[in-house]
Coordinates of C-alpha atoms in Angstrom, one line a residue:
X9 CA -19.1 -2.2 16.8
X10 CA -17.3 -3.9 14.2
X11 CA -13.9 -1.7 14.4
X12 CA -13.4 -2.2 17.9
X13 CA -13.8 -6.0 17.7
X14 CA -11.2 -6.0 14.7
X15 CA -8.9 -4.7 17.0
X16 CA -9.5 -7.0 20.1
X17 CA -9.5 -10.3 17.8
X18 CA -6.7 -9.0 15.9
X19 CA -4.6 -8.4 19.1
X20 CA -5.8 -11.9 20.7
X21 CA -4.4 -13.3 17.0
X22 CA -1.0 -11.7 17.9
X23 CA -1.0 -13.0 21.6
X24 CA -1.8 -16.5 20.7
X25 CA 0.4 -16.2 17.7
X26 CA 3.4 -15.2 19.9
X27 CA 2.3 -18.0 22.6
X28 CA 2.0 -21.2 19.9
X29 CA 5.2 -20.9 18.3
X30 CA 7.5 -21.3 21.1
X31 CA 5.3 -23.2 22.8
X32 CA 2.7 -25.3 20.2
X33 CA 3.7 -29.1 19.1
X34 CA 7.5 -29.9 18.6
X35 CA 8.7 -29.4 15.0
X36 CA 5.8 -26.5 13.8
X37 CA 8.4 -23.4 14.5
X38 CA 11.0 -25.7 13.0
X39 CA 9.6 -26.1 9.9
X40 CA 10.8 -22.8 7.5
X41 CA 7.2 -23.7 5.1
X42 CA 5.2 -23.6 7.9
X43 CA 6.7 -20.7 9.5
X44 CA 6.4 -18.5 6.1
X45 CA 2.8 -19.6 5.7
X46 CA 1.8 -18.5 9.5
X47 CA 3.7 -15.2 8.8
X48 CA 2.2 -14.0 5.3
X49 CA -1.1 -15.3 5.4
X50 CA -1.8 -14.7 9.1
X51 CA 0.4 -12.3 10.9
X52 CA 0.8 -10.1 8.0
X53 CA -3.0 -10.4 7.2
X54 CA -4.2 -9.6 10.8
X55 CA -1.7 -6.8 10.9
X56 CA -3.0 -5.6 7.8
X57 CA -6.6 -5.2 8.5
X58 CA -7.1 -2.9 10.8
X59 CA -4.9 -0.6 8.9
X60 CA -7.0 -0.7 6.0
X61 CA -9.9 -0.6 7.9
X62 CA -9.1 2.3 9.6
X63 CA -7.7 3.7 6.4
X64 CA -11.0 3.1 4.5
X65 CA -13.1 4.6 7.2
X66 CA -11.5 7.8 6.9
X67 CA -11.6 7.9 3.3
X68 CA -15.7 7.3 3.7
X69 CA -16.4 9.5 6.2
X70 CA -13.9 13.0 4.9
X71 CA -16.3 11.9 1.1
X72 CA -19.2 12.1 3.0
X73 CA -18.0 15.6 5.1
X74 CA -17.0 16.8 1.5
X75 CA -20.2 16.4 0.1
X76 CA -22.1 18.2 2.3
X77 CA -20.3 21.6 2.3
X78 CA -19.8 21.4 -1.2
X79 CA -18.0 23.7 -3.7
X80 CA -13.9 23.0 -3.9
X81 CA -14.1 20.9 -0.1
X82 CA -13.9 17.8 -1.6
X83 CA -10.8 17.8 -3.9
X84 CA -9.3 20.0 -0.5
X85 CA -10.3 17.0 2.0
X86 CA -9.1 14.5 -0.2
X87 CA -5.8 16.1 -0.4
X88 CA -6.0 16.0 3.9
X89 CA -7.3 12.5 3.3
X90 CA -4.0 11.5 1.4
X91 CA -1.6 13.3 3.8
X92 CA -3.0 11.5 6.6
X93 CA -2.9 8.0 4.5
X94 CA 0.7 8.6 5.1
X95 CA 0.9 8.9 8.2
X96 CA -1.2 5.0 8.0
X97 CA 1.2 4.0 5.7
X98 CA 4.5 4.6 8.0
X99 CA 2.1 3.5 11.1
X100 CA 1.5 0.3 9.0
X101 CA 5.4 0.4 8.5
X102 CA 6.1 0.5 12.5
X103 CA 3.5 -2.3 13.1
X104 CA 5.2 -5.0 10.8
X105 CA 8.7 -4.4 11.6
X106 CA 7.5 -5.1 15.5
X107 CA 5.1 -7.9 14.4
X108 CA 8.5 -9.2 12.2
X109 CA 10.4 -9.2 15.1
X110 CA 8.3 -10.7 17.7
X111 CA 7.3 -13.2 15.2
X112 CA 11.4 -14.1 14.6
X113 CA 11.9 -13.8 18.0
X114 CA 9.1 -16.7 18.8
X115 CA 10.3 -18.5 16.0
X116 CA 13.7 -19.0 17.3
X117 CA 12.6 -19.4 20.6
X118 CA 10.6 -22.7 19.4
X119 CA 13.6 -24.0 17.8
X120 CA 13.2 -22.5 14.4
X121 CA 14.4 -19.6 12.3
X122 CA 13.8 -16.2 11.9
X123 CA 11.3 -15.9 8.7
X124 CA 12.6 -12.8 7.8
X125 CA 16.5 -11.2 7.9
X126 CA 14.8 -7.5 8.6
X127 CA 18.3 -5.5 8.7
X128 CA 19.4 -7.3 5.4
X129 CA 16.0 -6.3 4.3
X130 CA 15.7 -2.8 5.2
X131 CA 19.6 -2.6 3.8
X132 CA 18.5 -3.8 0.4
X133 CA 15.3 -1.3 0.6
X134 CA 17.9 1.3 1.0
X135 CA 20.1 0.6 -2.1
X136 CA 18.7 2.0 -5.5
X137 CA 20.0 -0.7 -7.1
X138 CA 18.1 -3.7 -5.2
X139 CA 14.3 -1.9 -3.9
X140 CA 13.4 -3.0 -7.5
X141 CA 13.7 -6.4 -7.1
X142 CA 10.5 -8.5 -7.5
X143 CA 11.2 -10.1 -4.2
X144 CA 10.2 -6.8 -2.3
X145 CA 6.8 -6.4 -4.4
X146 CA 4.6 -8.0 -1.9
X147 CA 5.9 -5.6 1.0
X148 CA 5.4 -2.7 -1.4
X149 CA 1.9 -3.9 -2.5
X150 CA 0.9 -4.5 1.3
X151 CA 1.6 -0.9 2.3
X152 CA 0.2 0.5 -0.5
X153 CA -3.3 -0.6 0.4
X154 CA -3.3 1.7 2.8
X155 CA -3.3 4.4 0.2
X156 CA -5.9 2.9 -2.2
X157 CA -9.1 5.0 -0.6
X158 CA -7.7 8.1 -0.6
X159 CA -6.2 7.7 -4.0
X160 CA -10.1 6.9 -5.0
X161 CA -10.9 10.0 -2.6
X162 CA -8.7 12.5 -5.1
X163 CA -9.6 11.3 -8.1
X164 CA -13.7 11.9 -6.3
X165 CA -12.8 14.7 -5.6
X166 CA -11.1 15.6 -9.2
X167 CA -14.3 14.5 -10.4
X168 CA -16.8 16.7 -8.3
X169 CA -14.2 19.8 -10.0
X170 CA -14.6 18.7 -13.2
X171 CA -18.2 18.6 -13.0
X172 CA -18.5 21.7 -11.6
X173 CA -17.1 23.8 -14.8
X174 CA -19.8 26.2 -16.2
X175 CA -20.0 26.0 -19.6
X176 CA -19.7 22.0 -19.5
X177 CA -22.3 22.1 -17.3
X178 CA -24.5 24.2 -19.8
X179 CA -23.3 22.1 -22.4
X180 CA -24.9 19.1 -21.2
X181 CA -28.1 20.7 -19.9
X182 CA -28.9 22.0 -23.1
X183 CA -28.9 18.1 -24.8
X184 CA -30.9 16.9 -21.7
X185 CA -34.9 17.7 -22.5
X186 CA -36.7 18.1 -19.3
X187 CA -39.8 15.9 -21.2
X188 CA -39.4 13.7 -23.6
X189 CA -37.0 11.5 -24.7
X190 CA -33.3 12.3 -25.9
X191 CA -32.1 11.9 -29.7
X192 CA -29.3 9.1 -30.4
X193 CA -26.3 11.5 -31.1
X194 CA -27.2 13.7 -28.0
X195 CA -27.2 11.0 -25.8
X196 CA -23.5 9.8 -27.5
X197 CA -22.2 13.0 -26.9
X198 CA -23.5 13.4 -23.0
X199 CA -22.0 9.4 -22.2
X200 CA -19.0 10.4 -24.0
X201 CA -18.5 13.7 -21.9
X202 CA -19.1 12.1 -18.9
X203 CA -16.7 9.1 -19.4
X204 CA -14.1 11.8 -20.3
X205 CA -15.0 13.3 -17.4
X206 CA -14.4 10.2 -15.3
X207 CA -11.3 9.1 -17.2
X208 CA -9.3 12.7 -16.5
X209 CA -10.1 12.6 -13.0
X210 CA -9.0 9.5 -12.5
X211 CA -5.9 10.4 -14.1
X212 CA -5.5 13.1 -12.3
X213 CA -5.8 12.0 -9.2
X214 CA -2.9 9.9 -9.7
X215 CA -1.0 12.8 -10.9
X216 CA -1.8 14.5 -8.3
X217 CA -1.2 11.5 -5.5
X218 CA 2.5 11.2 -7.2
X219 CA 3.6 14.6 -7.3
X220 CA 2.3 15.5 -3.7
X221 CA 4.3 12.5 -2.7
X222 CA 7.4 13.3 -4.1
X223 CA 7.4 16.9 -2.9
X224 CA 6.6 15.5 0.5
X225 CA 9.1 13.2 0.7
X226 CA 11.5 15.9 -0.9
X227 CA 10.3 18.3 1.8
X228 CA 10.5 15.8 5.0
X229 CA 13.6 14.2 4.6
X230 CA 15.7 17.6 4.8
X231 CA 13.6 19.0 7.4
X232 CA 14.5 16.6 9.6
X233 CA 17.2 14.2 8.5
X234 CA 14.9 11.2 9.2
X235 CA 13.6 9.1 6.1
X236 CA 11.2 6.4 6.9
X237 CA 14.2 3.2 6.7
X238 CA 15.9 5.2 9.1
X239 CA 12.9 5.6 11.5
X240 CA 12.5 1.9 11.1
X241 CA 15.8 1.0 12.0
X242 CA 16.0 3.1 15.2
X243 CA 12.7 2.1 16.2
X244 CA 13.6 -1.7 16.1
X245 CA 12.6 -3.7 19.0
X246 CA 15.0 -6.7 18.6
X247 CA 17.8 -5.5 20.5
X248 CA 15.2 -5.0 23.6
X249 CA 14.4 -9.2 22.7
X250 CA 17.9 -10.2 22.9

């Protein structure tokens, strides 16, 4: 019950959002401060949420599915786990730039300023030279939370392959008595295995989220001539709000 309440108190938010700025006490969409605090820590946040939410649920229920048909399905529905993190991530994309807008549009409507200049802003995302700059970190940070399960998911299900090889396997059953206790340097060498273990699928799961990335967006973008700035831009709502 608690994913469809997210979304109806998260859409209320935006309603009575949209409604208190042109409309709230006389100076609050005036004031830029006040305006930039509304916007990051409760537009952005509420817009967030469900995003994550959603993108966490997924992530929890494709580990669980893994783990019950076993054998390579786990690394394999992480990898569907990340491609469909993606598609979150430009959904999360969409939602802000329409949450931007209507929140600029209310702003000016109460008197104020727009918080945010979003064609300057997807302009400088566009230039190699400028994305870099520290003052686009927090956007870059936001979306990529999307992505944080199903980066756990791949390095998971790195993991589960690792600790299915054979002779590793053997390795440690033979320093693991069934009675009895277990002598120092055996138990050194089994933690030590298993951290390695641990530490290289980590690892590669990020290798693996980075270069699936990059061949994707390599892949997309002359398929169909449509990065994600320019599906931003042509999906923008502010000529619509005059």
């Amino acid at each position: 019950m608690f994913g469809p309440f997210l979304t109806v108190f998260s859409l209320a938010i935006l309603a009575l959002a949209g409604w208190w700025l042109p409309h709230g006490p006389v100076g609050v969409a005036a004031n830029p401060r006040t305006l930039i605090l509304v916007y990051f820590f409760g537009l952005l946040t509420v817009v967030n949420a469900p995003f994550d939410w959603a993108a966490l649920g997924l992530t929890r229920g494709l580990v669980r599915r893994g783990q019950e048909i076993g054998g390579v399905w786990p690394l394999l529905l992480a990898l569907g786990d990340f491609l469909l993190s993606l598609a979150i991530l430009a959904t999360l994309a969409l939602a802000t730039l329409w949450a931007t807008e209507l929140f600029n549009h209310a702003a000016i409507t109460g008197g104020g300023t727009a918080v945010l200049d979003v064609p300057a802003y997807l302009d400088a995302l566009a230039d190699p030279q400028r994305r870099g700059d520290p003052e686009y970190y927090w956007l870059y940070a936001m979306l990529f939370s999307s992505q944080i399960p199903a980066l756990a998911n791949l390095a998971f299900g790195a993991l589960c392959l690792l600790r299915g090889v054979p002779w590793v396997n053997r390795w440690l059953a033979d320093r693991l008595p069934e009675k009895g206790g277990i002598g120092t340097w055996a138990r050194l060498g089994v933690a030590a295995t298993e951290a390695t273990q641990l530490a290289l699928a980590v690892a590669l799961g990020c290798i693996v989220y980075y270069a699936v990335a990059a061949w994707l967006i390599g892949l997309i973008d002359p398929l169909f001539g449509l990065g994600l700035l320019d599906l931003l831009r042509s999906a923008s709502i502010a000529p619509l709000l005059g």
